[in-house]
Short mmCIF file of C-alpha atoms in Angstrom, two decimals:
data_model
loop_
_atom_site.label_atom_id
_atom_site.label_comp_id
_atom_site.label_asym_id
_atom_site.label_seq_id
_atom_site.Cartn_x
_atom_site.Cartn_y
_atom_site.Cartn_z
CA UNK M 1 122.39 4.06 -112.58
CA UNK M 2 122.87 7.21 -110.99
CA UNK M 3 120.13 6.60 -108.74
CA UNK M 4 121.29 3.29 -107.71
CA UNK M 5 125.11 4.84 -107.19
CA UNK M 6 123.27 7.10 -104.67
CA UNK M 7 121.11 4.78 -102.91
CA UNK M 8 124.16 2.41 -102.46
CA UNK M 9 125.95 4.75 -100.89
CA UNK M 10 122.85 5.90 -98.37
CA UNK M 11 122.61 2.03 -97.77
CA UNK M 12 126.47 2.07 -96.82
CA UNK M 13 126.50 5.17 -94.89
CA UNK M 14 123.21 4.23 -92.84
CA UNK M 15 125.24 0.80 -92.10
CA UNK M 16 128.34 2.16 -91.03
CA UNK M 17 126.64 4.69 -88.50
CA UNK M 18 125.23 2.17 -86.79
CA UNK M 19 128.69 0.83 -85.74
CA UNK M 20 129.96 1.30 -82.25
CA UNK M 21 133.72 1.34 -81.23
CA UNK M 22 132.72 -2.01 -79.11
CA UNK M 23 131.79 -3.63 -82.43
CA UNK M 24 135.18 -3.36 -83.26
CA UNK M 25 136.82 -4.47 -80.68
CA UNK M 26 134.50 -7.69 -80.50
CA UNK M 27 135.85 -8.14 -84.39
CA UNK M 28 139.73 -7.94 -83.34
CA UNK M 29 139.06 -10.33 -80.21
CA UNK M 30 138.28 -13.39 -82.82
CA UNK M 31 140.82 -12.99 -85.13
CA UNK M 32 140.68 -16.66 -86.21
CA UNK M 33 137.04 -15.76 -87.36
CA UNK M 34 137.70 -12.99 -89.41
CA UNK M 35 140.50 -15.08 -91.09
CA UNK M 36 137.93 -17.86 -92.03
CA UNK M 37 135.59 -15.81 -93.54
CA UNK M 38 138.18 -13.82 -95.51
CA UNK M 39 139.79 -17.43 -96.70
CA UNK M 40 136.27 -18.79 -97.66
CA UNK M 41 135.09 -15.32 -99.64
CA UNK M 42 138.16 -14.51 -101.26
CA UNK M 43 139.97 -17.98 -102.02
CA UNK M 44 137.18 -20.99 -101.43
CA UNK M 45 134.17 -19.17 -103.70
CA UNK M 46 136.59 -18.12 -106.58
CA UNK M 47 137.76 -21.51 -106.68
CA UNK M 48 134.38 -23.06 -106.76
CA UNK M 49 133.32 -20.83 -109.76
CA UNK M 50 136.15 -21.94 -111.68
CA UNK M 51 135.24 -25.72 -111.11
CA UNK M 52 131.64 -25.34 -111.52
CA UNK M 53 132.41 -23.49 -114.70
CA UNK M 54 134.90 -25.96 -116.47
CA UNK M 55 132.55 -29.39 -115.36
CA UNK M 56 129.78 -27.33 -117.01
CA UNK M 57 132.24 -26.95 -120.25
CA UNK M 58 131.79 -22.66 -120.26
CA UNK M 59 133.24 -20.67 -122.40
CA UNK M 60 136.66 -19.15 -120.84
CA UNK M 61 134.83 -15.78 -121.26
CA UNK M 62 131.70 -17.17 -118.58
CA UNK M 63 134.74 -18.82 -117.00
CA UNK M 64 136.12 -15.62 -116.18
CA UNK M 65 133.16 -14.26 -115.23
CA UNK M 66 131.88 -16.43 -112.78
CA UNK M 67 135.56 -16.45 -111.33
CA UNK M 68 135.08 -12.71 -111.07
CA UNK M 69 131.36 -12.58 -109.44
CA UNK M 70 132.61 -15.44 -106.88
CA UNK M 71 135.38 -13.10 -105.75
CA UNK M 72 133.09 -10.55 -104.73
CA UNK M 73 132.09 -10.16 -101.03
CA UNK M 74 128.43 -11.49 -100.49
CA UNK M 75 128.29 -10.00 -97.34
#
């Protein structure tokens, strides 16, 4: 894992170099966009999980679970 660890962090460094201060500014002019996509990965995919899970019957331990993986950023 340690290699993985480092090669996440190349992939995440490599990304964030590419970034100009433009890029930012072009985020904070749509506001209303950046709200969406925070409200659909953080509250819609969480919330989709935990239906999927209990009309599939899962145990509240896979429940949980799938809550948790559908509240991480797929970005």
């Amino acid at each position: 894992t340690e290699y993985f660890t480092a090669g996440l962090a190349a992939l995440m460094l490599s990304m964030g170099i590419t970034l100009t201060p433009q890029d930012f500014i072009d985020v904070a002019s749509r506001p209303g966009s950046v709200f969406m996509q925070f409200s659909l990965c953080y509250l819609m995919m969480p919330f989709l999980a935990m239906g999927l899970g209990k009309a599939f019957g899962l145990s509240p331990a896979l429940l949980a679970g799938m809550v948790l993986v559908g509240s991480i950023n797929g970005g």
